[in-house]
Short mmCIF file of C-alpha atoms and ligand atoms in Angstrom, two decimals:
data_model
loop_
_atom_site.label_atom_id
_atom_site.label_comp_id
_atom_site.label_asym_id
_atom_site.label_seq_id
_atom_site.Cartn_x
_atom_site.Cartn_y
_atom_site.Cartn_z
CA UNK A 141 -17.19 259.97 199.03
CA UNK A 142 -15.66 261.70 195.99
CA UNK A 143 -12.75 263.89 196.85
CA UNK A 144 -13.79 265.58 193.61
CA UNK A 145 -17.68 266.83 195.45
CA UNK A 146 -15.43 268.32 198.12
CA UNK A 147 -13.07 270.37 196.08
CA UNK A 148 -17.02 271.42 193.59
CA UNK A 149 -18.65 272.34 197.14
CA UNK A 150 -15.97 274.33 198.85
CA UNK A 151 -15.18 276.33 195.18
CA UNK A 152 -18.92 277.18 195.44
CA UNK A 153 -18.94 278.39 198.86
CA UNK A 154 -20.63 275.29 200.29
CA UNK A 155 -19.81 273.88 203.73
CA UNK A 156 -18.41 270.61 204.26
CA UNK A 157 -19.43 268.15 207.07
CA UNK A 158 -17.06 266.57 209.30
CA UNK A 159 -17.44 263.26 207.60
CA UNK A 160 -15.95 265.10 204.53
CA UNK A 161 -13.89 266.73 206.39
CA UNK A 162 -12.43 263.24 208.35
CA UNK A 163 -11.87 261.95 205.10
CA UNK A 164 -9.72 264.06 203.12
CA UNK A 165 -7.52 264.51 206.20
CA UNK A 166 -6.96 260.70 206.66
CA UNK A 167 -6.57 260.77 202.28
CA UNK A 168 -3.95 263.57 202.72
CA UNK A 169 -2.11 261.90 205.31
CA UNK A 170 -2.35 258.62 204.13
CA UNK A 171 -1.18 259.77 200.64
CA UNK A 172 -4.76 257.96 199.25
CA UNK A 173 -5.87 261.82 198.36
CA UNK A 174 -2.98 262.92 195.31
CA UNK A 175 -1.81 266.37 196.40
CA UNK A 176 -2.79 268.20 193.36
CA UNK A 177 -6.61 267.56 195.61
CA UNK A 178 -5.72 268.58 198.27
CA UNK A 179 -3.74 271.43 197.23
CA UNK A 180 -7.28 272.52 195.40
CA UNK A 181 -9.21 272.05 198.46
CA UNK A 182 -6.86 274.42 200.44
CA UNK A 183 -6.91 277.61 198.00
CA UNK A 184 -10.65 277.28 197.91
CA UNK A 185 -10.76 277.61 201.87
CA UNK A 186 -8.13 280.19 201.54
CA UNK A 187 -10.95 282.07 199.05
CA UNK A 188 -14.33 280.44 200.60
CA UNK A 189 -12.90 280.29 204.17
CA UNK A 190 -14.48 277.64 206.84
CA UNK A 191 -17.76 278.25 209.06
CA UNK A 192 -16.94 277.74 212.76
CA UNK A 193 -17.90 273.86 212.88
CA UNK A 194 -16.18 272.97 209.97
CA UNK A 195 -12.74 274.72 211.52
CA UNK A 196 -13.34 272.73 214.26
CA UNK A 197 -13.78 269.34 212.31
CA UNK A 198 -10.52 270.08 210.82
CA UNK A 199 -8.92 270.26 213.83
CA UNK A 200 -10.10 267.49 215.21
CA UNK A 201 -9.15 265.60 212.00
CA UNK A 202 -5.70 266.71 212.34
CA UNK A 203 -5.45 266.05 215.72
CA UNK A 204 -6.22 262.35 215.53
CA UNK A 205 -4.21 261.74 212.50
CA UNK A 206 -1.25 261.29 215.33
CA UNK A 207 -0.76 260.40 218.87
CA UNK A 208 -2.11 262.27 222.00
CA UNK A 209 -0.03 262.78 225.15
CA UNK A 210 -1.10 261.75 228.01
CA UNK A 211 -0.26 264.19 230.66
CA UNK A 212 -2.19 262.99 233.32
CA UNK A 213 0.76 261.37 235.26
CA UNK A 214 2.13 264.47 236.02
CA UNK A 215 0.04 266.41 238.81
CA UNK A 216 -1.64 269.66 238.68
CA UNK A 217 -3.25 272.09 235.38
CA UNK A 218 -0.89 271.89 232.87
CA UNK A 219 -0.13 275.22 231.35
CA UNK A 220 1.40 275.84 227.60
CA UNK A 221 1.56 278.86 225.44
CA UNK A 222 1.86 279.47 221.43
CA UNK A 223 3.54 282.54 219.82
CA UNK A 224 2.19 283.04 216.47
CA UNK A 225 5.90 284.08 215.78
CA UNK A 226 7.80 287.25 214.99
CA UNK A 227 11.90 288.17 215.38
CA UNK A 228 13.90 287.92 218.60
CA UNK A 229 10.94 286.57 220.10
CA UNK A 230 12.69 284.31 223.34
CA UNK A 231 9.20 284.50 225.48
CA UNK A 232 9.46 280.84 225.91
CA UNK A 233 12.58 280.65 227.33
CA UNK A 234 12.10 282.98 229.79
CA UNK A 235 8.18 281.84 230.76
CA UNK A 236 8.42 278.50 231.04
CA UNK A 237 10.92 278.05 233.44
CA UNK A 238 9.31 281.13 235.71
CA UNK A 239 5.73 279.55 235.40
CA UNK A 240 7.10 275.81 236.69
CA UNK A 241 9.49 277.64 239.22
CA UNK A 242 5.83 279.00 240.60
CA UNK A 243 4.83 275.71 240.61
CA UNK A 244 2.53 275.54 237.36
CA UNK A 245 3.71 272.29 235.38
CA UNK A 246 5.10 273.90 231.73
CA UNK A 247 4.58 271.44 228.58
CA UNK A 248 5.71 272.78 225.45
CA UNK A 249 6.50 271.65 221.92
CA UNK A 250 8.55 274.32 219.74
CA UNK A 251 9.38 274.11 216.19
CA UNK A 252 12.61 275.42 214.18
CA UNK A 253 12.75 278.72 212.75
CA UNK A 254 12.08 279.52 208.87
CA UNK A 255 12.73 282.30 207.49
CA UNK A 256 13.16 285.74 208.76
CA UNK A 257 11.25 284.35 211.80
CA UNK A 258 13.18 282.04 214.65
CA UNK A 259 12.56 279.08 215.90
CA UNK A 260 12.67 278.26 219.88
CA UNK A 261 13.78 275.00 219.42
CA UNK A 262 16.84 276.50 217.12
CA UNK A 263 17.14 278.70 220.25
CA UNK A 264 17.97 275.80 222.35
CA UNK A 265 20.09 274.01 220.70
CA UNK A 266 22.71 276.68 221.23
CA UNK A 267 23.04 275.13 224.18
CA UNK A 268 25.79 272.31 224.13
CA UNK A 269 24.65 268.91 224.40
CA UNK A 270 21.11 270.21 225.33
CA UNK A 271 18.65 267.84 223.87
CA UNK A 272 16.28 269.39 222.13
CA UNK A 273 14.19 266.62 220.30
CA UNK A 274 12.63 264.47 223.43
CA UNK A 275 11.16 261.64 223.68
CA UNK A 276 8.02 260.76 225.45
CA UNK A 277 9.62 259.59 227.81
CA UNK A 278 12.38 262.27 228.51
CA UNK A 279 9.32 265.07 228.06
CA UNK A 280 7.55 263.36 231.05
CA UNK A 281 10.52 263.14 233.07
CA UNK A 282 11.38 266.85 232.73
CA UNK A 283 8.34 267.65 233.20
CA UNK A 284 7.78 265.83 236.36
CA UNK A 285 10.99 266.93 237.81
CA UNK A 286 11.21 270.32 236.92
CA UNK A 287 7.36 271.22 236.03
CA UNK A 288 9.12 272.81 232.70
CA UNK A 289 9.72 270.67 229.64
CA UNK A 290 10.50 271.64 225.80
CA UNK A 291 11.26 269.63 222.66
CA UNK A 292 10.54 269.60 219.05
CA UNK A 293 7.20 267.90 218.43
CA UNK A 294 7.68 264.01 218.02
CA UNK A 295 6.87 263.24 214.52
CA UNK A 296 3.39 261.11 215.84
CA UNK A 297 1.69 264.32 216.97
CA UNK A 298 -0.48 265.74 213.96
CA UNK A 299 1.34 264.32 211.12
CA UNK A 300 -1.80 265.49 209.06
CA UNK A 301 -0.53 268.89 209.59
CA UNK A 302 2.79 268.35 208.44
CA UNK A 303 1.78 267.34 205.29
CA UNK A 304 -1.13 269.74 204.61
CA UNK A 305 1.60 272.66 205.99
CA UNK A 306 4.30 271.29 202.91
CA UNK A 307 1.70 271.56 200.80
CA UNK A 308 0.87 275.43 201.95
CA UNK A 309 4.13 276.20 201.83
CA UNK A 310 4.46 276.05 198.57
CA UNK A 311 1.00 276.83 197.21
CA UNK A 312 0.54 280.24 198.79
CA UNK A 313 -2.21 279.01 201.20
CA UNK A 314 -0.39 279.33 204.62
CA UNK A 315 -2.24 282.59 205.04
CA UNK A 316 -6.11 281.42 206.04
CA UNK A 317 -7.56 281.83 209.27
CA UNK A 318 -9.27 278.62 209.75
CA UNK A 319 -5.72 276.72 207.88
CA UNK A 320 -3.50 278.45 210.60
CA UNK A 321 -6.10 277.75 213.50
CA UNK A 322 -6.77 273.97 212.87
CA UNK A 323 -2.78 274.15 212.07
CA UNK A 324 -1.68 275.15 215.65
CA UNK A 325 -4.36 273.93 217.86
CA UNK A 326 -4.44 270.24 216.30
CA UNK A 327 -1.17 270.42 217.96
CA UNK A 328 -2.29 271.95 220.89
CA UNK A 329 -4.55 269.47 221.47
CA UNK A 330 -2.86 266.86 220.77
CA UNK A 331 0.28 268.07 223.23
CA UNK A 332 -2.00 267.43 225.84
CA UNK A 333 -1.86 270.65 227.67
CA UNK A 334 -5.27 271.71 230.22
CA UNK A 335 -4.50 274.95 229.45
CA UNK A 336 -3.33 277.84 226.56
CA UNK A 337 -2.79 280.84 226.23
CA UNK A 338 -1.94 282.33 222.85
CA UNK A 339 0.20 285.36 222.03
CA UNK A 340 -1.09 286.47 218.27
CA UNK A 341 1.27 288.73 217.04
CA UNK A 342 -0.21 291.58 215.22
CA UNK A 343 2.21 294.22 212.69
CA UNK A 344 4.18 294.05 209.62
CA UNK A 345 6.63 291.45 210.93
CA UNK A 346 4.03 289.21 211.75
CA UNK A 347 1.75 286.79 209.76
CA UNK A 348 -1.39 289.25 210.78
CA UNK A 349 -0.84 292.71 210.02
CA UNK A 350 -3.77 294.24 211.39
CA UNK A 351 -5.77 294.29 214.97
CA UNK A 352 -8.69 292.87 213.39
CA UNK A 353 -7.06 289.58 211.21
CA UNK A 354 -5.03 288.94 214.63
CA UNK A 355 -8.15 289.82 216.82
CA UNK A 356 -9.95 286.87 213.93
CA UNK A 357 -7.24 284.80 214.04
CA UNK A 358 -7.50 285.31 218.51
CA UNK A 359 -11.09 284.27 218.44
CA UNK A 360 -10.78 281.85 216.13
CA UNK A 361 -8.29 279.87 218.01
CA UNK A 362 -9.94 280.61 221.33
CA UNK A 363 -13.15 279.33 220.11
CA UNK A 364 -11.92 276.04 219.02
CA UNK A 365 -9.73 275.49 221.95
CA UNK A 366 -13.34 276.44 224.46
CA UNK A 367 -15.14 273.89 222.58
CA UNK A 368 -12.84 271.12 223.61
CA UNK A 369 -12.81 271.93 226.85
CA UNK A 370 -9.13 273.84 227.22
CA UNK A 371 -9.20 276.53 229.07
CA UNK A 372 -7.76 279.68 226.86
CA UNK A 373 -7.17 282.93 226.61
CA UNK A 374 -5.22 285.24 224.30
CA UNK A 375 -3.00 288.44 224.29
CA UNK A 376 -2.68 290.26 220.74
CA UNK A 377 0.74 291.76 220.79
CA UNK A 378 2.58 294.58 218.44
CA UNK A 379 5.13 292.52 216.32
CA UNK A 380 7.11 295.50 214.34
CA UNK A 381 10.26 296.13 216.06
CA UNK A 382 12.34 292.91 217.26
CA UNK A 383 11.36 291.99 221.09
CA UNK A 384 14.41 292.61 222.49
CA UNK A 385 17.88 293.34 221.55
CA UNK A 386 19.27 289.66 220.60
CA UNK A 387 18.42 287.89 217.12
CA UNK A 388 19.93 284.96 216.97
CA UNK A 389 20.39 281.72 218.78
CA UNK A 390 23.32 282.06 221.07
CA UNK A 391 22.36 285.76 221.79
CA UNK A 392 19.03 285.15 222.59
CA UNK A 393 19.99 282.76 225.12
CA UNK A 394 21.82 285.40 226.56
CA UNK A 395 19.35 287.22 226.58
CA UNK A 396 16.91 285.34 228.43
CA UNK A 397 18.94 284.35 231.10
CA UNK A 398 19.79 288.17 231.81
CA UNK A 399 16.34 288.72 232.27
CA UNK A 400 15.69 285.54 234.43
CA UNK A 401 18.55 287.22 236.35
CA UNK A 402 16.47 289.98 236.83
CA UNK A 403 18.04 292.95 233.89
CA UNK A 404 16.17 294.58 231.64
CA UNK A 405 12.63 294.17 233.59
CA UNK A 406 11.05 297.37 232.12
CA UNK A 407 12.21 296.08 228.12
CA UNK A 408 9.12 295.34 226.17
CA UNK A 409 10.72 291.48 226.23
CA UNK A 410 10.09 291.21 230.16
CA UNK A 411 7.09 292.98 230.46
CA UNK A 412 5.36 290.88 227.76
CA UNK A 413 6.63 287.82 229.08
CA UNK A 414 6.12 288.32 232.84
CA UNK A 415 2.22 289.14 231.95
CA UNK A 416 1.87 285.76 229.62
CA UNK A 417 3.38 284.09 232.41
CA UNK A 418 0.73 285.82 234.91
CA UNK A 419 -2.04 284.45 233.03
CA UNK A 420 -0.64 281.24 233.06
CA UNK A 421 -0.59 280.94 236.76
CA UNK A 422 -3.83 282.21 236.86
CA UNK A 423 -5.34 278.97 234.84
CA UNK A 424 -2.62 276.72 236.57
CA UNK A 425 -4.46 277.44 239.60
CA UNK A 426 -1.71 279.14 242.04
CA UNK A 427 -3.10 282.57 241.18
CA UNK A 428 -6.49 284.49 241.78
CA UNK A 429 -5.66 287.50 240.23
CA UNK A 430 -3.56 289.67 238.05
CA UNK A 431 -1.60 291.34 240.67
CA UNK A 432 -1.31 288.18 242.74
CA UNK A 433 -0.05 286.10 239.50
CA UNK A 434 2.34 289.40 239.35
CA UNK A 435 3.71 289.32 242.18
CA UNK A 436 4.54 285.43 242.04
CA UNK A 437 6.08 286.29 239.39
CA UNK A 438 8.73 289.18 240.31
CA UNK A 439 9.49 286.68 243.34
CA UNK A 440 10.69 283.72 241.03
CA UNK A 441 13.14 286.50 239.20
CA UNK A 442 14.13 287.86 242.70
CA UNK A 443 14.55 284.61 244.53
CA UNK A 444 16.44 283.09 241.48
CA UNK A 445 13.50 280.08 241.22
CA UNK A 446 13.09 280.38 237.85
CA UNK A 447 17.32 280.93 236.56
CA UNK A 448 17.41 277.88 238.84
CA UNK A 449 14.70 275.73 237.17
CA UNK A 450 15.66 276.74 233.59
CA UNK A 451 19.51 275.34 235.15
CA UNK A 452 17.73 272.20 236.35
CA UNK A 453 15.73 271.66 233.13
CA UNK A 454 19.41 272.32 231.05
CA UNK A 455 21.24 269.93 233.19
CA UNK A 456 18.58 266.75 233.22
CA UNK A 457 18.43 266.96 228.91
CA UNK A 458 22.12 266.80 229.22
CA UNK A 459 23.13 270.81 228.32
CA UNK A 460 25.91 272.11 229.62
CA UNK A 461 23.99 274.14 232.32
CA UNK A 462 27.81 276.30 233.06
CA UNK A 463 26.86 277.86 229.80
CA UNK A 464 24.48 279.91 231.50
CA UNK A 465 26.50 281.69 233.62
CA UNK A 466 29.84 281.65 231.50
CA UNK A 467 28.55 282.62 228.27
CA UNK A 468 31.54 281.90 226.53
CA UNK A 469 30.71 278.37 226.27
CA UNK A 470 27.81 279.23 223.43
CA UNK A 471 28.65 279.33 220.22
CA UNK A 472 30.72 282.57 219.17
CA UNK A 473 30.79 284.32 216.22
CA UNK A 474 34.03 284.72 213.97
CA UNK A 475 33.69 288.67 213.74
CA UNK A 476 31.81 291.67 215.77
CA UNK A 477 31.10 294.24 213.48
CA UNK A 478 29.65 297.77 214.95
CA UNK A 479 27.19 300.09 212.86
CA UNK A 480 27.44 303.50 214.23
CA UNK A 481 24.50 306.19 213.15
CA UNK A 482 25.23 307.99 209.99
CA UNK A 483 22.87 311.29 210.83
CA UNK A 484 21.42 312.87 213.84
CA UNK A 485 17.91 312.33 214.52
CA UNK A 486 15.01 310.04 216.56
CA UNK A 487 14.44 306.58 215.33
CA UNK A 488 10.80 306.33 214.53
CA UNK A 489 10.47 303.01 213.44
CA UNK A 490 12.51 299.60 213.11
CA UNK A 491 11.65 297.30 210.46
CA UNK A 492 11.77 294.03 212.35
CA UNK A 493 11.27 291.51 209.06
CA UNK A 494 13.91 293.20 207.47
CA UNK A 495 16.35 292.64 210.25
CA UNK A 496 15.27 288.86 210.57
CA UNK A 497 16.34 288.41 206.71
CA UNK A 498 19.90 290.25 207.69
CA UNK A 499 19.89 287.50 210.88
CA UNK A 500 19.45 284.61 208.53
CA UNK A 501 21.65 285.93 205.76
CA UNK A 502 24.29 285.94 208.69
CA UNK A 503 23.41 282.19 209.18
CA UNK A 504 20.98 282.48 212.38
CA UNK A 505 18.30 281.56 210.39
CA UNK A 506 17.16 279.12 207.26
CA UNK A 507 15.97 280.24 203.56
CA UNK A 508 15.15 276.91 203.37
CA UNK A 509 14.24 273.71 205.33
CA UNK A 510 17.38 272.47 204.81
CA UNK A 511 19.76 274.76 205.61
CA UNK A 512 22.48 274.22 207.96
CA UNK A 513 22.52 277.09 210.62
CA UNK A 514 25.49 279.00 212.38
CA UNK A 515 23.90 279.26 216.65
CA UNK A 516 26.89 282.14 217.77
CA UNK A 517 26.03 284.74 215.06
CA UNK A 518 22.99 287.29 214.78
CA UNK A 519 22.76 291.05 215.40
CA UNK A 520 22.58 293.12 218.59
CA UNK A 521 19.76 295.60 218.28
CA UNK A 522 21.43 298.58 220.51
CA UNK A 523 18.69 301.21 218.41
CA UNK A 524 15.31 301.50 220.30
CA UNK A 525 12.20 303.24 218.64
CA UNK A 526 12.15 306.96 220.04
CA UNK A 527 15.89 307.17 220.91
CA UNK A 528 17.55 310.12 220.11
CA UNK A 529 20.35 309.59 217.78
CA UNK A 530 23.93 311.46 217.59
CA UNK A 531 25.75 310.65 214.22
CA UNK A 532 28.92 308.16 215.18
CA UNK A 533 26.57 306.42 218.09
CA UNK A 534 26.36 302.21 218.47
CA UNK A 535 23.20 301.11 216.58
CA UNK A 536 23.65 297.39 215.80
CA UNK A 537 26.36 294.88 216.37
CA UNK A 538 26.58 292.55 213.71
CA UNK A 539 28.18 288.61 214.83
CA UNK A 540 28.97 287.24 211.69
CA UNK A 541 31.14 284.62 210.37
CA UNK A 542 35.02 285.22 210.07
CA UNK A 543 35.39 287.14 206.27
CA UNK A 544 31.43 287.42 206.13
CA UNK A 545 31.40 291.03 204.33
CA UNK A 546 29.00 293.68 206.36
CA UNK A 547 27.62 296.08 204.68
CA UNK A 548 26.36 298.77 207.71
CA UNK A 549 24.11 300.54 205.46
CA UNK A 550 21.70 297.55 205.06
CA UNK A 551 21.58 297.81 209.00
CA UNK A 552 20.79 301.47 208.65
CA UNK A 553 17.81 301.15 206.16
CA UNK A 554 16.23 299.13 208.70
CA UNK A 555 15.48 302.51 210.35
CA UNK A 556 13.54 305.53 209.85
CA UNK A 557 14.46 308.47 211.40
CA UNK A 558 12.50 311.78 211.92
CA UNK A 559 13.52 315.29 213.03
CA UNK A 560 10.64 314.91 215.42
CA UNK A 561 10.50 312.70 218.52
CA UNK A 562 8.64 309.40 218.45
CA UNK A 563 6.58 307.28 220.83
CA UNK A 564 7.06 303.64 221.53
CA UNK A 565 3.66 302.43 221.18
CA UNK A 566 2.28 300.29 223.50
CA UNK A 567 2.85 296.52 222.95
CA UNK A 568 -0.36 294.97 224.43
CA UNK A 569 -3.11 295.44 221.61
CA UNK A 570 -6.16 294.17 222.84
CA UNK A 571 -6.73 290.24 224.65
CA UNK A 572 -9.49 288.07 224.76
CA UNK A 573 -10.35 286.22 227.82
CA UNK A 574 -8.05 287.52 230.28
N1 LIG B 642 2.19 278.02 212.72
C1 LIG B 642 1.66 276.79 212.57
O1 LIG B 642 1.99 275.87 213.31
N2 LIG B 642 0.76 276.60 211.59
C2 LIG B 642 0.36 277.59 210.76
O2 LIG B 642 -0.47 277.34 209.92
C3 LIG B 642 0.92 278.85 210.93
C4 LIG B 642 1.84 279.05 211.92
#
């Protein structure tokens, strides 16, 4: 097999079998394929795209480039969930340790935030002396003995996609359907999980920006995850606006534990995260139906289960579990800086990527792989989409480093008033499955 053919075939809008397939994977990974082929091969998918089978190939090339959990020790349907990432997005946090505190076992590998999108596993490590890179053996034990367990991926699951995703960084060809599907569920797979369900986010902050590439993308990633027996289903969510009023590491910790404490439960955050959490109990078993898996859930918030189990998970990978109820021990920020409205008028819209570039210019986030990151600062989003707005009111609260210079103004451009009131529109798009 020439690695040549494959790059001639897919220019021409051929489709390539899973032999072909198998073997430029194991090349890429191996380092026996030179990049410069590879990279070729990936913009003509971006252009030619991939047929159904062939997506399908790929991801099961990718996934058995690496390691596959075994889960099977631990008892019951093992439920996990993928974001396909936007700003202040904390679902995770406050999901997993609801659907294990309903008794649904929670497996779930994050990864670090890049960008002007965050990472969950960034999120944790806000936490003092929370471990946040597991090992097999510590993700089985947490997940035995508190049904919820989190950790960057180990670097033996899919290492095929780490290398084809360096190389689509930086040849424009992260943005394919069947790239990004083969991407995330090779992982999926491989994590071990019974059952998914996906949250495709769908808006100008996110990587789809309209119902039908996220309601592709959806499909896509249902189809391949049906075909190998997983039971999934997804929710395509409105990704414009951050989800809730933290960005940042430290302050979205906050943040989810005030909603596991039961505040906020009408925000967009909760809602959205109490319904992925629903359908997770439905597929874990301990639900029949929406309202039941509802219901369930309200009662872990009410009861404190699920504060309780996120404590439990902090305390056995070593965190400082105190921190959840004192936030003072998380990392603080040098300087609060408040940006008060400069005009009267409603807010129509807020431009959630540009506010995720302000976070990681403050430090919450990376420009680039390397970059080190600063967990206590970020910006509280006080400004909701259809407020009324006085001149002089609270909008944003920036936590910045001491002697970082704010300019409030950037904050402000992030909005768009009108003389006219505005709706919030509604944040569940469409779903598939559910
Ligand atoms: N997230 C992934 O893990 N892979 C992609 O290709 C895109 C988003």
């Amino acid at each position: 097999m020439r690695m040549y053919d494959l790059i001639y075939t897919k220019k021409l809008g051929g489709a390539l079998s899973p032999d072909e397939i198998a073997f430029w994977v194991k090349g890429a990974a191996d380092g026996s394929i030179p990049d410069e082929q590879s990279a070729s091969l990936l913009m003509a998918i971006c252009w030619r795209g991939m047929s159904t089978e062939e997506t399908l190939a790929l991801t099961l090339a990718m996934r058995d480039s690496g390691k596959r959990l075994d889960l099977s020790p631990v008892p019951g349907v093992k439920v996990d969930k993928h974001s396909t990432g936007g700003v202040g997005d904390k679902t995770t946090m406050i999901l997993g340790p609801i659907v294990a505190a309903c008794g649904v076992p929670c497996p779930m590998f994050s990864g670090r935030g890049l960008g002007h999108t965050g990472g969950t596993v960034d999120k944790f490590e806000a936490i003092p002396g929370l471990k946040v890179e597991l090992s097999e053996a510590e993700f089985l034990r947490s997940l035995t003995e508190t049904r919820f367990a989190n950790s960057a991926p180990t670097g033996d699951i899919a290492p095929a996609d780490k290398k084809l995703y360096a190389l689509r960084d930086i040849t424009a060809t992260v943005e394919s359907i069947p790239l990004i599907t083969a991407s995330i569920m090779s992982k999926k797979l491989a994590g071990g999980a019974d059952a998914l369900v996906l949250d495709v986010k769908c808006g100008p902050t996110a990587f789809m920006k309209t119902l039908e590439d996220a309601t592709t993308l959806a499909q896509s990633m249902v189809d391949v995850g049906t075909a190998h027996g997983m039971q999934i289903r997804a929710l395509i969510t409105r990704m414009d606006a951050p989800l809730g009023w933290a960005i940042g590491n430290a302050l979205e910790i906050m943040e989810s534990v005030e909603i596991l404490r039961g505040e906020h439960g009408n925000s967009e955050l909760a809602q959205m995260s109490f319904r992925l959490a629903a359908e997770m109990l439905i597929m874990g078993g301990v639900a029949k139906t929406l309202p039941e898996a509802q219901a369930k859930v309200q009662a872990s918030i009410q009861d404190g289960s699920a504060l309780e189990t996120l404590r439990r998970f902090v305390a056995l990978n070593g965190g400082d579990a105190q921190a959840l109820a004192d936030f003072t021990r998380l990392p603080q920020a040098g300087q609060v800086v408040d940006v008060l409205a400069a005009q009267d008028g409603y807010i129509a819209d807020i431009d959630g990527r540009a506010l995720g570039i302000l976070a990681m210019d403050l430090g919450a986030g990376r420009r680039d792989r390397n970059d080190v990151l600063d967990l206590g600062v970020g910006i509280r989003v006080l400004a909701q989409v259809g407020q009324k707005v006085v001149k002089g009111d609270l909008l944003f609260q920036v936590y910045a480093k001491t002697n970082q210079v704010i300019l409030p103004d950037l904050y402000l451009s992030t909005l768009r008033l009108t003389m006219n009131a505005a709706i919030q529109p509604p944040w569940l798009l469409a779903s598939i499955g559910c």
